[in-house]
XYZ file of C-alpha atoms in Angstrom:
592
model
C 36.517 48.482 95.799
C 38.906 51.187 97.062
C 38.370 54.486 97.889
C 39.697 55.085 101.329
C 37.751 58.384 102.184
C 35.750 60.501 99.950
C 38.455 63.015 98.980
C 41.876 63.137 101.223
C 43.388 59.966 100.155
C 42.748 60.128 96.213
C 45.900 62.489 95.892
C 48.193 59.088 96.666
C 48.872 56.523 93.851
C 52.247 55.598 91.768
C 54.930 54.493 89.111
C 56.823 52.873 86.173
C 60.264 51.723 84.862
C 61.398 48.034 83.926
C 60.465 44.758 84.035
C 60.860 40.556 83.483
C 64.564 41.621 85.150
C 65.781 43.396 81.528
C 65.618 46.828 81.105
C 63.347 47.997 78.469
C 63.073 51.350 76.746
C 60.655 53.795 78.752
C 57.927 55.304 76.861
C 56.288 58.720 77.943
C 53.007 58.318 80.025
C 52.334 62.011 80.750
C 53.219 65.123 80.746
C 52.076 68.388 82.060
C 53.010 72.044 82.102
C 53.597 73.186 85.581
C 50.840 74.084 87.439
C 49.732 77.933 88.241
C 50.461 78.836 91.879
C 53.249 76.805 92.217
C 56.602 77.341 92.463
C 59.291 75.081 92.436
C 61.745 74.717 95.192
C 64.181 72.453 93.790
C 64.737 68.560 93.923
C 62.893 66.270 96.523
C 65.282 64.710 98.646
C 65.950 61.296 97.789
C 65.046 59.470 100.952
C 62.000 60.860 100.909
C 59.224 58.201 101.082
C 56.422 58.127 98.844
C 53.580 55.794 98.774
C 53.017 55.387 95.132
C 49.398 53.309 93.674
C 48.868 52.064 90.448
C 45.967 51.500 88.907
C 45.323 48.295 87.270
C 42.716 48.397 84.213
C 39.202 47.284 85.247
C 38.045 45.230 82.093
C 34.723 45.248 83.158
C 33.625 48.621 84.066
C 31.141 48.782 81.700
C 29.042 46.347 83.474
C 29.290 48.173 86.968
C 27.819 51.076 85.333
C 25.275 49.420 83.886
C 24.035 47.851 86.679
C 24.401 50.921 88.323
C 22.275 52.581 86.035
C 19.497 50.234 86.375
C 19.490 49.924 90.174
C 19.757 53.775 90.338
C 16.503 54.170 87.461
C 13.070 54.487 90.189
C 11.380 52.898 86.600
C 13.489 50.099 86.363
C 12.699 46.668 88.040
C 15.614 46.296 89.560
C 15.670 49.761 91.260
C 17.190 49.287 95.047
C 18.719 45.998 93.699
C 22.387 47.332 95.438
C 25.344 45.177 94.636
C 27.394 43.491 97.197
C 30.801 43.957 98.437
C 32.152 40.816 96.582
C 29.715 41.435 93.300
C 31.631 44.768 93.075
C 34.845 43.891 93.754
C 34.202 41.283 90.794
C 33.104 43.296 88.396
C 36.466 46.050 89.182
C 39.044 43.534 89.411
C 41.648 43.650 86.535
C 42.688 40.890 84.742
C 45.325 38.180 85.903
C 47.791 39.136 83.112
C 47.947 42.826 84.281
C 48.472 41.860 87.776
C 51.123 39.279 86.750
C 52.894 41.851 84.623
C 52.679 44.673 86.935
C 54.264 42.483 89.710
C 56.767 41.345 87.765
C 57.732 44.911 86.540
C 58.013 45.590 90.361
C 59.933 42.244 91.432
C 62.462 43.302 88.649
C 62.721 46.740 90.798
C 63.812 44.156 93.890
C 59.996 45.027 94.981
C 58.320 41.528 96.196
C 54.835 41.116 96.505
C 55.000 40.831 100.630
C 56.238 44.684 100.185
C 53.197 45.650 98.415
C 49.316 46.455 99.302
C 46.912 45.433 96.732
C 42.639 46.808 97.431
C 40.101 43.702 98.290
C 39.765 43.926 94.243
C 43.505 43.833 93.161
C 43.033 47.025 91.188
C 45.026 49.247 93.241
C 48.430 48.271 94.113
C 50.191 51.005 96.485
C 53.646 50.778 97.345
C 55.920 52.526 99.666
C 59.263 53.981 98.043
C 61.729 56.640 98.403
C 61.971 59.076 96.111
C 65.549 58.312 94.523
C 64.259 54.831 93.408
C 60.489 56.009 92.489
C 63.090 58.032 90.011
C 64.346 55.316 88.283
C 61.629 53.379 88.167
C 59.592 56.155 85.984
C 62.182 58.284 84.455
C 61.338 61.247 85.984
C 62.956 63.658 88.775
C 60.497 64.628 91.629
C 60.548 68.053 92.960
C 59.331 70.151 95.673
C 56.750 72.538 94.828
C 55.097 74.854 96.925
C 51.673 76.782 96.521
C 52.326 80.896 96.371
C 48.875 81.375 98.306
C 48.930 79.213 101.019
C 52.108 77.931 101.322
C 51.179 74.199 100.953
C 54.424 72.457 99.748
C 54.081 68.727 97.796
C 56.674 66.414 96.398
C 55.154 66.005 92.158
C 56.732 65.939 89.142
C 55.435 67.260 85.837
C 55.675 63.665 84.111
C 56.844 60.051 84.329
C 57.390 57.420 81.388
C 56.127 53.265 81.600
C 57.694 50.658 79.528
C 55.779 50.297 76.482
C 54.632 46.763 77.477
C 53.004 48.204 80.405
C 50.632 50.517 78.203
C 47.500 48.023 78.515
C 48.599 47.083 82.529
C 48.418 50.235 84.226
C 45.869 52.801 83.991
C 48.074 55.535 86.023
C 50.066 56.021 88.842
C 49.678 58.945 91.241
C 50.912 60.875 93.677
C 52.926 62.191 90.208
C 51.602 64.994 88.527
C 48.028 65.057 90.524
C 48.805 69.029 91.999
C 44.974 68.932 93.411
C 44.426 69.335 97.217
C 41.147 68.916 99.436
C 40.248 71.918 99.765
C 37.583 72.945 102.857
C 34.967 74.582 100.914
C 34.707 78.925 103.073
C 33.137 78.138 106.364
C 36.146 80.003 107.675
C 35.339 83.224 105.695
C 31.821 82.909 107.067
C 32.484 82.966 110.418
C 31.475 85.496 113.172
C 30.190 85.146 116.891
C 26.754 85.221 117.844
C 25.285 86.040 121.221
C 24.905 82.560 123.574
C 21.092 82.834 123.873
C 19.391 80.597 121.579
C 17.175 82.329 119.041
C 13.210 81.683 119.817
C 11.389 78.683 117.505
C 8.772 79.334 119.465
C 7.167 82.984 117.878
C 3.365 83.277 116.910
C 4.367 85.505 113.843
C 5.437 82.474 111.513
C 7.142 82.776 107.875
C 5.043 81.180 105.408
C 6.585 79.730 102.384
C 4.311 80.289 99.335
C 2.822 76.589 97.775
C 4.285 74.511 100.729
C 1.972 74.710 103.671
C 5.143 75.127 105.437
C 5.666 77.899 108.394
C 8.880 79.072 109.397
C 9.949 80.742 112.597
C 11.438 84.625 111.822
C 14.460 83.997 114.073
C 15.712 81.704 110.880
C 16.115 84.199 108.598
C 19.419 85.679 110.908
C 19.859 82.192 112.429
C 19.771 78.821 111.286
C 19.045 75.585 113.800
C 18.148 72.293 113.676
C 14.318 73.359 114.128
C 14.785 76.037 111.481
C 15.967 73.711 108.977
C 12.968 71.036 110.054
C 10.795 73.385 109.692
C 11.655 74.861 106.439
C 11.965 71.588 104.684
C 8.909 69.485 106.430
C 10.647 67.200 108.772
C 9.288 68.108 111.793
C 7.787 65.618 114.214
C 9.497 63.141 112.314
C 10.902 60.230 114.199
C 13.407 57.600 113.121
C 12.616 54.548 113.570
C 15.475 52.042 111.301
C 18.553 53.189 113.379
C 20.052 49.906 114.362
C 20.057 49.400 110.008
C 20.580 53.318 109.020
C 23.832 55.498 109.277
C 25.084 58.534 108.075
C 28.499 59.760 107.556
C 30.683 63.241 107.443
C 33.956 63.486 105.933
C 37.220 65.201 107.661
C 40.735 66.292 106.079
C 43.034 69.348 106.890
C 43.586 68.591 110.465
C 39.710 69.011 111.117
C 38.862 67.627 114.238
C 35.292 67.029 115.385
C 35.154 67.676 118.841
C 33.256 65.935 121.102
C 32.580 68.483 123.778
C 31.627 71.295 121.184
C 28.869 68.667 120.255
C 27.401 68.317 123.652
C 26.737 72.094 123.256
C 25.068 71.923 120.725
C 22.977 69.386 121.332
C 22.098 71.154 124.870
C 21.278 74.168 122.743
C 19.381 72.531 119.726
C 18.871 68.887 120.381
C 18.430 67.601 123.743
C 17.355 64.545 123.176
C 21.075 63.589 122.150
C 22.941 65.187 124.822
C 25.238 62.412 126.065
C 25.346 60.626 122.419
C 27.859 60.764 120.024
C 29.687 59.238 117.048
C 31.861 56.943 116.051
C 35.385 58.338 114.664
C 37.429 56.528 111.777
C 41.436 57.588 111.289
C 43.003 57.253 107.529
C 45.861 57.751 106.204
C 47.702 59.342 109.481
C 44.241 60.763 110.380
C 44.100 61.942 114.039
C 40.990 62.585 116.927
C 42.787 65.310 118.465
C 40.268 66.835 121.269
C 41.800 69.383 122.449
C 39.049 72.289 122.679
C 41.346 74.589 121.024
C 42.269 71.968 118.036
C 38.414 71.610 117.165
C 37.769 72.552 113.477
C 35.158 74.525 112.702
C 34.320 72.786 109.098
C 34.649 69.620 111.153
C 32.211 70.838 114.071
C 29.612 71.991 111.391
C 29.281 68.534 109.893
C 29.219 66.944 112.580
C 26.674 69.208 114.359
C 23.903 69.399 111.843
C 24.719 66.287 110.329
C 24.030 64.200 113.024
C 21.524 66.718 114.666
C 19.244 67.032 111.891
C 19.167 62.838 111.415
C 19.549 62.184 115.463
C 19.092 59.090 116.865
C 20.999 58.032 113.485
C 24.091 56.348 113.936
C 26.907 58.443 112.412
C 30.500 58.175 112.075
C 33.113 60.702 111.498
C 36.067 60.018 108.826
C 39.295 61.888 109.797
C 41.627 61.578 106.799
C 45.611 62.531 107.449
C 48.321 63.756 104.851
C 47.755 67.205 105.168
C 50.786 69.678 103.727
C 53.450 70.954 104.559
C 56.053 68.607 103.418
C 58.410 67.685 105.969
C 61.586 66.379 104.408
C 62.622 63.949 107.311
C 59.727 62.773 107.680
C 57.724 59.798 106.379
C 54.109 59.647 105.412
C 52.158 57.323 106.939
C 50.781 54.236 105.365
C 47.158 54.352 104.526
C 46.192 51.091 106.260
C 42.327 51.762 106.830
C 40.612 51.138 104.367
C 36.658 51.928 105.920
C 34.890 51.186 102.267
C 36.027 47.986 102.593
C 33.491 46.907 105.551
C 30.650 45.130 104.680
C 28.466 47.685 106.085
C 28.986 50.850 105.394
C 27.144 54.432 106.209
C 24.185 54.688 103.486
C 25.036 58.515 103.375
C 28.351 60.118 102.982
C 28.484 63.931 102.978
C 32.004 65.756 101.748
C 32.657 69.901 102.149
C 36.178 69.294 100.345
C 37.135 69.679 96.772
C 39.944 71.385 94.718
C 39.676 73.092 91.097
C 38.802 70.373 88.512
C 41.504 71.365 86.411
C 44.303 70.541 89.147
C 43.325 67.113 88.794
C 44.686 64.825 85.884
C 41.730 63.946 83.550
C 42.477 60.038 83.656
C 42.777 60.292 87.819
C 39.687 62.124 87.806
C 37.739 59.454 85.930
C 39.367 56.674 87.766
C 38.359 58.289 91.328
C 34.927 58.795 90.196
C 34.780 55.232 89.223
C 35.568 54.473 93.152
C 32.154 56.663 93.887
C 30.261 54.382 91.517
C 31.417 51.079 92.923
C 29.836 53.277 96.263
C 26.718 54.080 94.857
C 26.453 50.247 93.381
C 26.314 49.598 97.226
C 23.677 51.484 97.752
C 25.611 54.287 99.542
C 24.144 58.015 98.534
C 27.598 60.515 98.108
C 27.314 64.420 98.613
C 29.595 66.761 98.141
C 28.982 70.517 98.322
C 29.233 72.326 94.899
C 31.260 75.323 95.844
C 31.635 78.734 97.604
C 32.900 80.588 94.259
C 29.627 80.689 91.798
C 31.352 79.616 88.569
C 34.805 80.633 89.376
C 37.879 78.610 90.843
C 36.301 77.970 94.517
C 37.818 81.879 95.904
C 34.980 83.088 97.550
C 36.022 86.929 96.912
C 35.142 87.244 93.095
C 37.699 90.222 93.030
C 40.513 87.427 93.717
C 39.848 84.969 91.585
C 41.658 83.493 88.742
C 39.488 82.036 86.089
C 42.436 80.780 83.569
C 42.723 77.558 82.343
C 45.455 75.479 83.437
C 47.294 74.199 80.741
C 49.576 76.844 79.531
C 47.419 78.367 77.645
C 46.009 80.329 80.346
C 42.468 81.097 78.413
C 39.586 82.527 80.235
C 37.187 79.683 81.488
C 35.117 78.931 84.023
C 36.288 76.763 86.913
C 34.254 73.983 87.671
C 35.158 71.563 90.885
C 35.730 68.345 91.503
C 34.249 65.712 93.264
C 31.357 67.284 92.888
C 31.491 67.345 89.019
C 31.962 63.716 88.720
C 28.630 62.420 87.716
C 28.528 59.608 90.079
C 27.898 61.893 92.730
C 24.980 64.389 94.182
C 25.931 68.173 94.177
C 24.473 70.043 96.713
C 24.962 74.345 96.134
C 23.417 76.731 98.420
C 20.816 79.231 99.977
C 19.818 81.712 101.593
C 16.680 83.494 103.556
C 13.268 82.515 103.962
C 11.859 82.355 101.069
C 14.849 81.035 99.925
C 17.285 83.016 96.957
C 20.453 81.391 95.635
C 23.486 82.001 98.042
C 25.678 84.702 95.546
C 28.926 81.894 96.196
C 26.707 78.587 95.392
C 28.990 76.694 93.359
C 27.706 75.711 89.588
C 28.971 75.304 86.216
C 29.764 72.376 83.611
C 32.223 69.738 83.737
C 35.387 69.867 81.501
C 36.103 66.286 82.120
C 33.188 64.463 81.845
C 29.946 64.573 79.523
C 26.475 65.135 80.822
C 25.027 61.893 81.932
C 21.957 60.572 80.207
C 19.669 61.365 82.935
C 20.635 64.761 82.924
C 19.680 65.528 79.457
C 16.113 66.813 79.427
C 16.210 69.147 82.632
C 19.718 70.856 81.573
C 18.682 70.849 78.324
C 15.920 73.268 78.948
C 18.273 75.246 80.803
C 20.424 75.831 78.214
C 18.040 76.647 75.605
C 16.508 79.251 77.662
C 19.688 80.873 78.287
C 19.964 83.818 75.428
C 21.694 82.802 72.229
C 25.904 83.039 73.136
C 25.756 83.597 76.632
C 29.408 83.317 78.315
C 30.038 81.336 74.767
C 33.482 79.748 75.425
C 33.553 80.185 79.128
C 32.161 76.497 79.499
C 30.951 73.494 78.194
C 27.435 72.932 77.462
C 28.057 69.137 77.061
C 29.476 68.773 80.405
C 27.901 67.282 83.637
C 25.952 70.151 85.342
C 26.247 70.936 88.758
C 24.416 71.031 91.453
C 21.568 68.931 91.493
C 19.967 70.135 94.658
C 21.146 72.383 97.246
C 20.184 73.501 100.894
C 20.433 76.582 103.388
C 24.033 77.452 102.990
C 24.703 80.542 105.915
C 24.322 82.336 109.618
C 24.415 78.176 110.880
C 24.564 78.531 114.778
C 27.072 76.043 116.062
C 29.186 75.990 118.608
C 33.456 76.111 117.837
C 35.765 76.145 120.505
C 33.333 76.134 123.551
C 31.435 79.063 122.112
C 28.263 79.987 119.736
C 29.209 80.970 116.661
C 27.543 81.770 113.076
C 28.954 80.211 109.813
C 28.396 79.150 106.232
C 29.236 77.966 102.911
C 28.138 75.097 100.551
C 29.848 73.032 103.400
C 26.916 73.652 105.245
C 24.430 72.452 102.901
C 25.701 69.192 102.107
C 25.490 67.876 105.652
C 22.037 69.724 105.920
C 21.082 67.622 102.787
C 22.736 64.551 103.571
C 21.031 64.284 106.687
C 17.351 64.343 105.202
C 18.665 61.687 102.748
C 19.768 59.418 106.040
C 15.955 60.214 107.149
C 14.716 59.338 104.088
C 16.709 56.367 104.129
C 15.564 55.251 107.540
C 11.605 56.018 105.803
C 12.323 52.920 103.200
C 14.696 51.240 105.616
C 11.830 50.441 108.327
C 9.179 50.083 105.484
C 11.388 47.041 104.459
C 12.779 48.389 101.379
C 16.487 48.915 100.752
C 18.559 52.704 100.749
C 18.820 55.032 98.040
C 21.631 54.540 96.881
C 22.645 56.621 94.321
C 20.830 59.641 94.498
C 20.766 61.646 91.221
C 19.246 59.467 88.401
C 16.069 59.560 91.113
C 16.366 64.216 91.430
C 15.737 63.997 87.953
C 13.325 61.743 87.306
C 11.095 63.447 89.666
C 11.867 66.626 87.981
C 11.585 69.054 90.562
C 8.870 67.385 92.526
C 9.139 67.090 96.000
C 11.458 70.277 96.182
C 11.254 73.830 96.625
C 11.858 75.541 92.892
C 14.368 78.542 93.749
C 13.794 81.108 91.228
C 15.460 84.168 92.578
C 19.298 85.071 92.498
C 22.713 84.406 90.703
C 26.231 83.297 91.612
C 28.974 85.110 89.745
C 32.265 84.451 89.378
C 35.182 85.021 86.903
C 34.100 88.256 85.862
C 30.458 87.891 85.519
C 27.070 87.751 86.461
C 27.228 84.066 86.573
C 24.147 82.248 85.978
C 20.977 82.825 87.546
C 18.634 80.953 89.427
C 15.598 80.094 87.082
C 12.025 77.838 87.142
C 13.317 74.496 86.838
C 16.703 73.247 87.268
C 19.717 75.555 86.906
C 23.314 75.620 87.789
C 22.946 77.744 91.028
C 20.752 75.744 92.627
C 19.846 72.272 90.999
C 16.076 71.370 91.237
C 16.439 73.614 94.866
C 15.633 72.280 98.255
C 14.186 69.531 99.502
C 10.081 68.780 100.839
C 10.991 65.854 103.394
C 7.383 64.921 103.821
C 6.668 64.640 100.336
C 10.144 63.068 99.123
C 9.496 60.284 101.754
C 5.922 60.011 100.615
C 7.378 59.647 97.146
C 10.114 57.072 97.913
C 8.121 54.853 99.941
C 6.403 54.256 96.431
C 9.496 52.379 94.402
């Protein structure tokens, strides 16, 4: 399996031309119109490197999924039956007269086989070229393009032709016309100071939250803690007890550094039990661990922070991922050699804030990327991303700003699902706010464009839908999509501390570490009971149907115009099935 982090590396992969040492006649592979936002600066220089992967056909998909499907099904036998490193690598590795003609297409390009990396499963093949002979090789001229907003500049080009023999051989090859960027999701519009005095968990007048039993102290409805978050979703006085067999993991990309010192802060202030712990960091891809105070990220520090806080003494490990924009001419990119995924034991949780507008990313990349999260999920690893910070628009968290037009030239009115979150191998989380909890107004929600609503989804959404009055937003999305979120979590006015100081912030990017770290306790629940992890997390939301969450019946997200949808009994695509009841999820999970 390859993957190499959840969502910075998926923008690399590579190209086409010749092969057997004759030229043949190159046939078009795709083509797309150029991409709103931006603008082209002219022709990439030709010594540029790139570090092209192509993706070899996996014959026997099919068979991942369904055993995915089974060991993901709480009413199937084999439910918790996770694969293993080598049964997944089997059942994704392409067959020997692909990889033959693939590295004979390259040899006739002078590239040998000692020049190229292939994944554990020889299904990925990356190799390192500059751009003049990446040219050649797929017929195509690369050119600098840089993004009007934020002035993020990548080398693409609009399309890039195979030999026609190569058709059945190679799926794709990227980084060609893949325009889509991790993008943070808007902790950094939510941001503001807050005083350094810890707000009280200890007040008499409690919040109660109606059909729980659960109390909540007031101070969480301006500020939001460790204790708050225990509180609110039953986890309190829980204690872990699996953590030499448990882990948990948070994602970095855009030059996020977790910083060390910021989390001893924290922990003074929320957790004290873990002051002198920490975490483990991984680098990919030209990812760096820079801790200087002043270099800490704030998405970074939030992960980290309440990721680890909320699951502490879980193990937990922080992926920084590298290749962040602006293109420097002169400069190479660095080789991706870390490949984490690839260990034999891996974190059971991994919890993303990034994603980019689904559109931006090439239907037949996005498929084959969310194929890498089910080969995860086969593991037994549970994947979160958070849904959004735009409500059904393009991820813009100001709904004045955004631009909800689709992206093929045809620029029609639409709303803007994101991806990874809309891949159905993975668990959206959206967001929320208050005590009781409403729907944040930016929880990201909508319907995939790229992929069709998975079986599992069919009953809950399908209520949804036929509640919603007859031609609602008809044309703005796809009611056979994959719905998103499937759960979400307090997404705002999160105390952490950034750069030596207290601060508030917020977003979706917030919830999913929230989430993800119940899931690690949950985890360690069936861990030290002797059972296996989750896994896969979403076939399991749905059978239970909303039980063992908090229903969140009150608010809307807009976006793109509109109202948006609202939040409704039952799932919707604001906030899934809602929020999670820790005691009774791991009552219910110690049961399969």
């Amino acid at each position: 399996m390859r993957i190499s982090a959840p969502f910075g590396s998926f923008l690399l992969a590579a190209f086409a031309s010749v092969a057997s040492g004759a030229p043949r006649t190159l046939k078009l592979r795709q083509s797309i119109a150029p991409p709103r936002n931006w603008v082209d600066l002219g022709p990439a220089p030709p010594t540029h490197v790139i570090p092209l992967r192509i993706a070899l056909p996996q014959p026997r998909f099919p068979e991942l999924e369904e055993h995915l499907t089974e060991i993901s099904d709480p009413f199937h036998e084999r439910y918790g039956e996770h694969l293993s490193k080598e049964d997944v690598e089997a059942l994704v590795a392409p067959h020997p007269s692909s990889v033959n003609a693939v590295h004979e297409w390259l040899e006739s390009h002078g590239i040998r086989k000692e020049a190229c990396h292939r994944s554990p499963a020889g299904d990925w093949v990356t190799v390192r070229l500059p751009v003049a002979q990446a040219e050649k090789m797929l017929g195509t001229e690369f050119r600098m393009w840089k993004h009007t907003q934020d002035g993020d500049v990548l080398v693409r080009t609009t399309e890039y032709s195979l030999p026609a023999h190569l058709d059945k051989h190679i799926e794709l090859i990227q980084p060609t016309t893949a325009f889509n960027r991790a993008k943070g999701q808007h902790t950094t519009f939510r941001f503001s100071p807050v005083p350094d005095v810890a707000p009280s968990s200890l007040s008499d007048d409690k919040i109660s939250v109606e059909g729980s039993g659960v109390t909540v102290d007031p101070s969480c409805n301006t500020t939001i803690t460790v204790s708050c978050l225990k509180q609110l979703y039953n986890a309190v006085g829980y204690v872990p007890k699996a953590t030499n067999k448990n882990a948990i993991a948070l994602t970095g990309y855009l030059e996020e550094f977790a910083n060390f010192a910021d989390l001893q802060q924290f922990y003074a202030d929320q957790v004290p039990a873990a002051v002198g712990s920490s975490f483990d960091v991984v680098l990919i891809n030209g990812g760096q661990n820079n801790q200087t105070l002043d270099e800490a990220g704030p998405e970074a520090d939030l992960d980290v922070q309440f990721g680890l806080g909320i699951s502490f003494p879980t193990p937990g490990t922080f992926y920084s991922t590298g290749g962040r924009p602006p293109f420097i001419p002169d400069a190479n990119t660095p080789e991706n050699t870390n490949e984490p995924y690839q260990d034999h034991k891996i974190p059971q949780v991994i919890s993303t804030s990034y994603a980019d507008d689904e559109q931006t990313v090439p239907v037949d990349f996005a498929r084959r990327v969310c194929g890498e999260f089910a080969q995860l999920g086969a593991r037994g690893v549970s994947l979160l991303f958070s849904s959004g910070d735009g409500g059904v628009g393009d991820g813009d968290p100001d709904p004045a700003t955004q631009t909800c037009f689709t992206n093929d030239g045809k620029n029609q009115t639409k709303f803007i699902p994101l991806f990874p979150p809309s891949c159905p191998f993975v668990t959206a989380v959206g967001g929320t706010v208050h005590i009781p909890e409403v729907a944040a107004d930016f929880s990201g929600g909508g319907f995939s464009n790229y992929f069709l609503r998975p079986i599992w989804q069919q009953v809950a959404v399908g209520k949804f839908l036929a509640s919603l009055p007859k031609g609602t937003y008809a044309g703005l999305f796809n009611p056979l999509g994959r719905a998103i979120p499937d759960v979400s979590a307090q997404s705002n006015f999160f105390r952490i501390f950034f750069q030596g100081r207290a601060v508030h912030i917020g977003g979706t990017s917030a919830a999913a570490p929230s989430f993800a770290a119940f899931v690690a306790l949950l985890n360690d629940a069936r861990i030290a009971a002797g059972k296996p992890s989750l896994g896969f997390l979403s076939p399991l939301i749905y059978a239970l149907n909303g039980v063992g969450f908090h229903d969140i019946t009150a608010g809307n997200a807009p976006g793109c115009g509109t109202p948006g949808f609202n939040a409704t009994a039952g799932w919707d695509p604001v906030t899934g099935f809602g929020t999670p009841d820790f005691g009774k999820l791991k009552d219910i999970v110690l049961k399969f």
